[in-house]
Short mmCIF file of C-alpha atoms and ligand atoms in Angstrom, two decimals:
data_model
loop_
_atom_site.label_atom_id
_atom_site.label_comp_id
_atom_site.label_asym_id
_atom_site.label_seq_id
_atom_site.Cartn_x
_atom_site.Cartn_y
_atom_site.Cartn_z
CA MET E 189 -77.01 155.49 -120.87
CA GLU E 190 -76.83 153.28 -124.13
CA LYS E 191 -74.33 154.60 -126.46
CA ASN E 192 -74.98 155.55 -130.14
CA ASP E 193 -73.52 155.38 -133.33
CA ILE E 194 -71.95 158.93 -133.87
CA LYS E 195 -72.48 158.65 -137.62
CA LEU E 196 -76.38 158.48 -137.29
CA ILE E 197 -76.36 161.87 -135.28
CA ASP E 198 -77.26 164.62 -137.47
CA THR E 199 -75.47 168.01 -137.53
CA GLU E 200 -78.20 170.12 -135.55
CA LYS E 201 -78.32 167.32 -132.95
CA LEU E 202 -74.90 167.13 -132.59
CA LYS E 203 -74.29 170.80 -132.28
CA ALA E 204 -77.02 170.66 -129.24
CA ILE E 205 -75.13 168.00 -127.52
CA MET E 206 -72.01 170.00 -127.84
CA THR E 207 -73.35 173.12 -126.48
CA SER E 208 -75.31 171.59 -123.81
CA ASN E 209 -72.38 169.61 -122.37
CA GLY E 210 -69.80 172.77 -122.53
CA PHE E 211 -68.36 172.39 -125.89
CA LYS E 212 -68.35 174.89 -128.74
CA ALA E 213 -70.86 174.15 -131.24
CA TYR E 214 -68.32 174.06 -134.04
CA ARG E 215 -66.70 171.14 -132.84
CA ALA E 216 -69.77 169.07 -134.23
CA SER E 217 -68.57 170.30 -137.81
CA GLN E 218 -65.17 169.01 -136.73
CA ILE E 219 -66.25 165.72 -135.61
CA GLN E 220 -68.14 165.16 -138.82
CA HIS E 221 -65.44 166.40 -140.91
CA ALA E 222 -63.03 163.96 -139.27
CA ILE E 223 -65.75 161.06 -139.77
CA TRP E 224 -67.03 161.62 -143.56
CA LYS E 225 -63.97 163.69 -145.16
CA GLU E 226 -60.91 162.27 -143.22
CA GLY E 227 -62.37 158.79 -142.81
CA ALA E 228 -61.62 158.68 -138.77
CA ASN E 229 -63.13 155.49 -137.17
CA THR E 230 -61.60 156.24 -133.82
CA PHE E 231 -62.04 159.46 -131.45
CA GLU E 232 -58.34 159.32 -130.82
CA MET E 233 -57.67 159.85 -134.80
CA MET E 234 -59.61 163.41 -134.40
CA PRO E 235 -58.20 166.79 -134.02
CA ILE E 236 -60.22 167.62 -131.01
CA PRO E 237 -59.32 168.44 -127.27
CA LEU E 238 -58.68 165.46 -124.96
CA ASN E 239 -61.70 166.27 -122.66
CA LEU E 240 -63.93 165.98 -125.97
CA LYS E 241 -62.33 162.82 -126.94
CA ASP E 242 -63.15 161.32 -123.52
CA PHE E 243 -66.93 162.69 -123.42
CA LEU E 244 -67.40 161.06 -127.09
CA LYS E 245 -65.96 157.86 -125.87
CA LYS E 246 -68.22 157.81 -122.91
CA HIS E 247 -71.48 158.59 -124.98
CA PHE E 248 -70.66 157.20 -128.63
CA TYR E 249 -69.34 154.89 -130.65
CA ILE E 250 -68.10 154.69 -134.46
CA TYR E 251 -69.44 151.75 -135.75
CA THR E 252 -67.14 149.72 -138.40
CA CYS E 253 -67.15 146.48 -139.98
CA LYS E 254 -64.61 143.85 -140.84
CA VAL E 255 -63.29 142.94 -144.54
CA ILE E 256 -63.62 139.05 -144.86
CA ASN E 257 -62.88 138.71 -148.36
CA LYS E 258 -62.12 140.52 -151.74
CA SER E 259 -62.70 139.41 -155.42
CA SER E 260 -61.65 141.15 -158.53
CA SER E 261 -63.21 140.65 -162.01
CA LYS E 262 -61.16 141.14 -165.10
CA ASP E 263 -63.61 144.06 -165.89
CA GLY E 264 -62.75 146.23 -162.88
CA THR E 265 -65.56 145.15 -160.67
CA ILE E 266 -64.61 144.22 -157.08
CA LYS E 267 -66.86 142.42 -154.63
CA PHE E 268 -66.49 142.52 -150.90
CA LEU E 269 -67.47 140.22 -148.02
CA LEU E 270 -67.85 142.17 -145.00
CA GLU E 271 -68.77 141.03 -141.50
CA PHE E 272 -70.92 143.07 -139.24
CA LEU E 273 -72.06 142.58 -135.49
CA ASN E 274 -73.16 139.12 -134.50
CA LYS E 275 -71.51 137.47 -137.18
CA THR E 276 -73.66 139.05 -139.97
CA TYR E 277 -72.24 138.54 -143.52
CA ILE E 278 -73.30 140.68 -146.45
CA GLU E 279 -71.55 141.48 -149.69
CA THR E 280 -71.25 144.59 -151.64
CA VAL E 281 -70.05 145.34 -154.98
CA PHE E 282 -67.98 148.42 -156.58
CA ILE E 283 -68.44 149.04 -160.19
CA PRO E 284 -65.56 151.42 -161.54
CA SER E 285 -66.54 153.75 -164.26
CA SER E 286 -64.88 156.48 -166.14
CA SER E 287 -67.53 159.15 -165.34
CA HIS E 288 -69.17 157.92 -161.82
CA ASN E 289 -67.95 154.92 -159.96
CA THR E 290 -71.23 152.96 -158.50
CA GLN E 291 -71.73 150.80 -155.62
CA CYS E 292 -74.36 148.17 -155.01
CA ILE E 293 -75.07 148.06 -151.49
CA SER E 294 -77.08 145.56 -149.37
CA SER E 295 -80.08 146.17 -147.25
CA GLN E 296 -80.45 142.67 -145.40
CA SER E 297 -78.24 139.80 -144.78
CA GLY E 298 -79.74 137.16 -146.73
CA CYS E 299 -83.51 137.69 -147.97
CA LYS E 300 -87.02 136.38 -147.40
CA MET E 301 -88.31 136.96 -150.91
CA ARG E 302 -87.07 133.74 -152.44
CA CYS E 303 -87.27 134.77 -156.10
CA ARG E 304 -86.41 131.53 -157.88
CA PHE E 305 -83.65 133.07 -160.26
CA CYS E 306 -81.79 134.54 -157.42
CA ALA E 307 -78.97 133.22 -155.21
CA THR E 308 -79.51 135.68 -152.04
CA GLY E 309 -82.43 133.86 -150.70
CA GLU E 310 -80.75 130.39 -150.77
CA SER E 311 -78.86 131.00 -147.93
CA GLY E 312 -81.89 132.22 -145.83
CA PHE E 313 -82.47 135.33 -143.98
CA LYS E 314 -80.44 136.47 -141.15
CA ARG E 315 -81.51 139.98 -140.27
CA ASP E 316 -82.18 143.54 -141.21
CA LEU E 317 -79.09 145.89 -141.59
CA SER E 318 -78.95 149.07 -139.39
CA ALA E 319 -78.67 152.42 -140.94
CA GLY E 320 -75.03 152.29 -139.59
CA GLU E 321 -74.49 149.16 -141.49
CA ILE E 322 -75.91 150.36 -144.78
CA ILE E 323 -73.77 153.37 -145.05
CA GLU E 324 -70.78 151.56 -143.44
CA GLN E 325 -70.52 149.73 -146.68
CA ILE E 326 -69.88 152.86 -148.58
CA LEU E 327 -67.34 154.32 -146.24
CA ILE E 328 -65.34 151.13 -146.00
CA ILE E 329 -65.33 150.63 -149.87
CA GLN E 330 -64.27 154.17 -150.36
CA LYS E 331 -61.46 153.98 -147.86
CA LEU E 332 -60.29 150.52 -149.32
CA THR E 333 -60.28 151.67 -153.14
CA GLY E 334 -59.21 155.14 -152.65
CA GLU E 335 -62.05 156.03 -155.09
CA SER E 336 -65.16 158.27 -154.45
CA ILE E 337 -68.60 156.67 -155.29
CA GLY E 338 -71.00 158.79 -157.48
CA ASN E 339 -74.00 156.20 -157.74
CA ILE E 340 -75.64 154.03 -155.27
CA VAL E 341 -77.67 151.03 -156.24
CA VAL E 342 -79.55 149.27 -153.47
CA MET E 343 -79.77 146.40 -155.26
CA GLY E 344 -77.31 144.00 -153.28
CA MET E 345 -78.71 141.55 -150.83
CA GLY E 346 -82.20 141.78 -149.32
CA GLU E 347 -85.63 143.49 -149.90
CA PRO E 348 -84.89 147.07 -149.17
CA PHE E 349 -88.80 148.17 -148.42
CA GLU E 350 -88.64 145.15 -145.83
CA ASN E 351 -86.31 147.42 -144.02
CA TYR E 352 -87.81 150.65 -144.76
CA ASN E 353 -86.85 152.85 -141.58
CA ASN E 354 -83.32 151.89 -141.66
CA LEU E 355 -83.04 152.08 -145.34
CA MET E 356 -84.73 155.92 -145.23
CA GLN E 357 -82.22 156.87 -142.46
CA ALA E 358 -79.43 155.61 -144.22
CA ILE E 359 -80.46 157.32 -147.62
CA ARG E 360 -80.82 160.82 -145.67
CA ILE E 361 -77.34 160.32 -144.46
CA ILE E 362 -75.77 159.07 -147.67
CA ASN E 363 -77.47 162.03 -149.16
CA SER E 364 -76.61 164.66 -146.42
CA LYS E 365 -73.89 167.30 -147.63
CA HIS E 366 -72.47 166.92 -144.15
CA ALA E 367 -72.05 163.33 -144.50
CA LEU E 368 -71.53 161.26 -147.65
CA ASN E 369 -73.07 163.89 -149.99
CA ILE E 370 -74.17 161.77 -152.92
CA GLY E 371 -77.21 163.34 -154.51
CA ALA E 372 -80.29 161.57 -153.94
CA ARG E 373 -81.13 161.39 -158.01
CA ARG E 374 -77.76 159.29 -157.83
CA ILE E 375 -79.49 156.67 -155.28
CA THR E 376 -81.80 154.08 -156.67
CA VAL E 377 -83.67 151.78 -154.77
CA SER E 378 -84.72 148.42 -156.29
CA THR E 379 -87.92 146.39 -154.91
CA VAL E 380 -89.65 143.38 -155.40
CA GLY E 381 -92.56 145.59 -155.44
CA ILE E 382 -94.35 145.96 -152.00
CA PRO E 383 -97.31 148.47 -152.88
CA GLU E 384 -97.57 150.36 -149.03
CA ALA E 385 -94.06 150.92 -149.16
CA ILE E 386 -94.03 152.31 -152.69
CA LYS E 387 -96.62 154.75 -151.51
CA ARG E 388 -94.50 155.85 -148.60
CA PHE E 389 -91.56 156.24 -150.74
CA ALA E 390 -93.46 158.48 -153.03
CA ASP E 391 -94.65 160.34 -149.98
CA GLU E 392 -90.88 161.23 -148.73
CA ASN E 393 -89.63 164.34 -149.64
CA ILE E 394 -86.52 163.20 -151.39
CA GLN E 395 -85.40 162.67 -154.94
CA ALA E 396 -84.12 158.86 -154.67
CA ARG E 397 -85.18 156.84 -157.65
CA LEU E 398 -87.50 153.82 -157.61
CA SER E 399 -86.89 150.86 -159.67
CA ILE E 400 -89.62 147.76 -159.51
CA SER E 401 -88.41 144.01 -160.10
CA LEU E 402 -91.30 143.16 -162.49
CA HIS E 403 -90.10 140.28 -164.61
CA ALA E 404 -93.59 139.28 -165.99
CA SER E 405 -96.72 141.18 -166.89
CA GLU E 406 -99.19 138.08 -166.07
CA ASN E 407 -99.81 137.31 -162.60
CA SER E 408 -99.76 133.57 -163.26
CA LEU E 409 -96.38 133.56 -164.37
CA ARG E 410 -94.98 136.10 -161.92
CA SER E 411 -96.02 134.16 -158.96
CA GLN E 412 -94.00 131.36 -160.29
CA ILE E 413 -90.66 132.99 -160.60
CA VAL E 414 -91.41 135.71 -157.88
CA PRO E 415 -93.45 133.97 -155.09
CA ILE E 416 -94.32 137.24 -153.20
CA ASN E 417 -96.53 138.20 -156.17
CA LYS E 418 -99.29 136.10 -154.67
CA LYS E 419 -99.47 138.47 -152.00
CA TYR E 420 -98.64 141.67 -153.85
CA PRO E 421 -99.97 141.27 -157.40
CA ILE E 422 -99.25 143.06 -160.36
CA GLU E 423 -102.18 145.52 -160.49
CA ASP E 424 -101.53 146.53 -156.82
CA ILE E 425 -97.86 147.30 -157.58
CA LEU E 426 -98.73 149.27 -160.58
CA LYS E 427 -101.26 151.43 -158.67
CA ALA E 428 -98.63 152.13 -156.26
CA CYS E 429 -96.40 153.23 -159.07
CA ARG E 430 -99.06 155.47 -160.66
CA TYR E 431 -99.19 156.98 -157.16
CA TYR E 432 -95.51 157.39 -157.11
CA ASN E 433 -95.40 158.88 -160.98
CA LYS E 434 -98.17 161.58 -159.83
CA LYS E 435 -96.70 162.07 -156.18
CA ALA E 436 -93.01 162.15 -156.47
CA LYS E 437 -93.14 163.64 -160.14
CA LYS E 438 -90.72 161.01 -161.45
CA TYR E 439 -90.39 157.92 -163.85
CA VAL E 440 -90.40 154.61 -162.49
CA SER E 441 -87.92 152.00 -163.71
CA PHE E 442 -88.88 148.43 -164.33
CA GLU E 443 -86.41 145.62 -164.17
CA TYR E 444 -87.15 142.81 -166.34
CA ILE E 445 -84.99 139.78 -166.24
CA LEU E 446 -84.75 137.47 -169.31
CA LEU E 447 -85.15 133.89 -168.94
CA LYS E 448 -84.74 131.65 -172.09
CA GLY E 449 -88.29 130.05 -172.91
CA ILE E 450 -90.02 131.66 -169.75
CA ASN E 451 -90.86 135.20 -170.11
CA ASP E 452 -89.01 136.43 -173.15
CA SER E 453 -91.13 135.38 -176.24
CA GLU E 454 -92.84 138.26 -178.62
CA LYS E 455 -96.08 137.45 -176.69
CA HIS E 456 -94.52 138.29 -173.56
CA ALA E 457 -92.82 141.47 -174.95
CA ILE E 458 -96.54 142.77 -176.31
CA SER E 459 -98.13 142.10 -172.92
CA LEU E 460 -95.68 144.12 -171.08
CA SER E 461 -95.89 146.98 -173.58
CA LYS E 462 -99.79 146.87 -173.36
CA ARG E 463 -99.40 147.16 -169.50
CA LEU E 464 -96.86 149.95 -169.46
CA LYS E 465 -97.77 151.96 -172.76
CA GLY E 466 -98.37 155.85 -172.29
CA TRP E 467 -96.57 155.42 -168.65
CA LYS E 468 -93.68 157.73 -167.24
CA CYS E 469 -91.59 154.65 -167.13
CA ARG E 470 -88.41 153.20 -168.58
CA VAL E 471 -87.67 149.11 -168.86
CA ASN E 472 -84.40 147.83 -167.84
CA LEU E 473 -83.91 144.38 -169.44
CA ILE E 474 -81.63 142.25 -167.55
CA PRO E 475 -79.95 139.26 -169.17
CA TYR E 476 -80.23 136.55 -166.48
CA ASN E 477 -76.91 135.67 -164.75
CA PRO E 478 -76.17 132.16 -164.21
CA VAL E 479 -76.78 130.92 -160.33
CA ASN E 480 -75.73 127.42 -159.66
CA SER E 481 -78.68 125.88 -158.01
CA SER E 482 -81.35 127.68 -160.72
CA GLU E 483 -82.74 125.65 -163.26
CA PHE E 484 -83.09 129.01 -165.88
CA MET E 485 -81.00 129.74 -168.66
CA ARG E 486 -79.98 133.16 -170.17
CA SER E 487 -82.31 134.37 -173.40
CA ASP E 488 -80.31 134.25 -176.65
CA ASN E 489 -78.96 137.79 -177.49
CA GLY E 490 -81.21 137.84 -180.81
CA GLN E 491 -84.25 137.34 -178.31
CA ILE E 492 -83.16 140.26 -176.01
CA LYS E 493 -82.77 142.50 -178.73
CA THR E 494 -86.36 141.48 -180.54
CA PHE E 495 -87.97 141.78 -176.92
CA SER E 496 -86.26 145.38 -176.64
CA ASN E 497 -87.26 146.25 -180.39
CA ILE E 498 -91.02 145.36 -179.64
CA LEU E 499 -91.15 147.53 -176.15
CA LYS E 500 -89.33 150.70 -178.12
CA LYS E 501 -91.99 150.21 -180.99
CA PHE E 502 -94.73 150.86 -178.26
CA GLY E 503 -92.91 153.89 -177.31
CA ILE E 504 -91.37 152.39 -174.02
CA ASN E 505 -87.85 153.93 -173.21
CA THR E 506 -85.93 150.68 -173.01
CA THR E 507 -82.26 149.77 -172.11
CA ILE E 508 -80.35 146.54 -171.75
CA ARG E 509 -78.46 146.13 -168.75
CA LYS E 510 -74.67 145.67 -169.31
CA GLU E 511 -73.44 143.01 -166.97
CA ARG E 512 -70.27 143.53 -164.78
CA GLY E 513 -68.20 141.05 -162.69
CA VAL E 514 -70.12 137.86 -163.64
CA ASP E 515 -66.70 135.97 -163.38
CA ILE E 516 -66.53 136.75 -159.69
CA LYS E 517 -70.35 136.18 -159.05
CA ALA E 518 -70.87 139.94 -158.43
CA ALA E 519 -73.59 140.51 -161.12
CA CYS E 520 -77.20 140.81 -160.01
CA GLY E 521 -78.59 137.88 -158.28
CA GLN E 522 -75.39 136.22 -157.75
CA LEU E 523 -74.49 137.82 -154.20
CA LYS E 524 -74.26 134.76 -152.03
CA SER E 525 -71.10 132.95 -151.07
CA SER E 526 -70.79 129.71 -149.65
CA PHE E 527 -69.22 131.40 -146.58
CA LEU E 528 -72.53 133.04 -146.05
CA LYS E 529 -74.51 129.91 -146.35
CA ASN E 530 -72.45 128.33 -143.65
CA LYS E 531 -72.46 131.16 -141.32
CA ASN E 532 -75.72 132.69 -141.65
CA THR E 533 -78.02 129.92 -141.20
N1 SAH C 49 -84.88 142.76 -153.63
C1 SAH C 49 -84.41 143.96 -154.20
C2 SAH C 49 -83.39 143.91 -154.85
C3 SAH C 49 -82.13 142.88 -154.73
S1 SAH C 49 -82.11 142.29 -156.47
C4 SAH C 49 -85.35 143.50 -155.89
O1 SAH C 49 -86.00 142.50 -155.71
O2 SAH C 49 -85.31 144.35 -156.62
C5 SAH C 49 -81.69 143.38 -157.67
C6 SAH C 49 -82.31 143.14 -159.10
O3 SAH C 49 -81.37 141.89 -159.46
C7 SAH C 49 -83.51 142.77 -159.21
O4 SAH C 49 -84.12 143.17 -160.13
C8 SAH C 49 -83.64 141.11 -159.29
O5 SAH C 49 -84.76 140.56 -159.84
C9 SAH C 49 -82.25 141.05 -160.14
N2 SAH C 49 -81.59 139.52 -160.20
C10 SAH C 49 -81.81 138.55 -159.19
N3 SAH C 49 -81.39 137.42 -159.54
C11 SAH C 49 -80.90 137.86 -160.83
C12 SAH C 49 -80.07 136.86 -161.68
N4 SAH C 49 -79.95 135.45 -161.58
N5 SAH C 49 -79.74 137.52 -163.07
C13 SAH C 49 -80.05 138.70 -163.20
N6 SAH C 49 -80.54 139.50 -162.32
C14 SAH C 49 -80.92 139.11 -161.16
#
């Protein structure tokens, strides 16, 4: 029989496994407590009888990763380079805050989307992460920092909706009170905008938030900077977002990266406002973070303010994203190290 990652087994199933193998049902809670609350990463560490340890070792494993590198920013942000099975590398970012610490997690190693302003796609695509690998990022960072994580943003490497099933399995475990117990409203999935997946996400019975990387309000411009737009044009994405609005009864957030002279003029702001006017939505403006190989430049602060004010005049709830960890290349779009480039392709 193939061994399974015990972290992916839910409480009810684990209880059933216990009782059908001659162990008491409460052992399931003991095992889960050891893993999620005590940070046990071997069966030896668990306060359970020897024969149960032997049984678990025979049928299960506890998936862990290697920490390859750690860089700390002067603003407190820490970026970690982790190694998973088959020399698969990803980065994840810990962003401390006095209220709730946030962690930015990856859903894939590399990315296929090749957005022109983003560093991740440059090193190619290695593979989807398993649900176990998605949640392991949080467990290991809680252990290494000694801090608890209050917010999760799936805004690291990869396109989460290209790895839909593993992502949703991970989100349910992150949210489960028996596991990481992070409120679904505190989990945000950021996507380049895949209409079918947005509709599927709307149909899930989960309160996680949705954020769409829009970056332009006209297809001609968006297709230039986000190539997948040729396959999934803005109208189809917005239609799926309307469905999400109605079905999930939740706001959609739109991310809009500001690229100097490309998509940051007053005309662009008005066009975006007209597209979104009257919607239940928020716009999060992201000042462009420099990426070595990219030809883009960050918009001037005055222009960012003007852009934001136009949106607000149209009644659109608008915020400007505060950048964190730029000095260690841990900000949005900067996740990719030369290490990854060498090893992943
Ligand atoms: N693939 C997903 C999630 C990863 S990117 C997505 O497209 O949403 C997370 C966010 O960072 C996206 O909004 C992305 O467009 C943005 N981003 C990418 N490169 C950036 C850069 N150089 N500066 C600022 N934001 C960037």
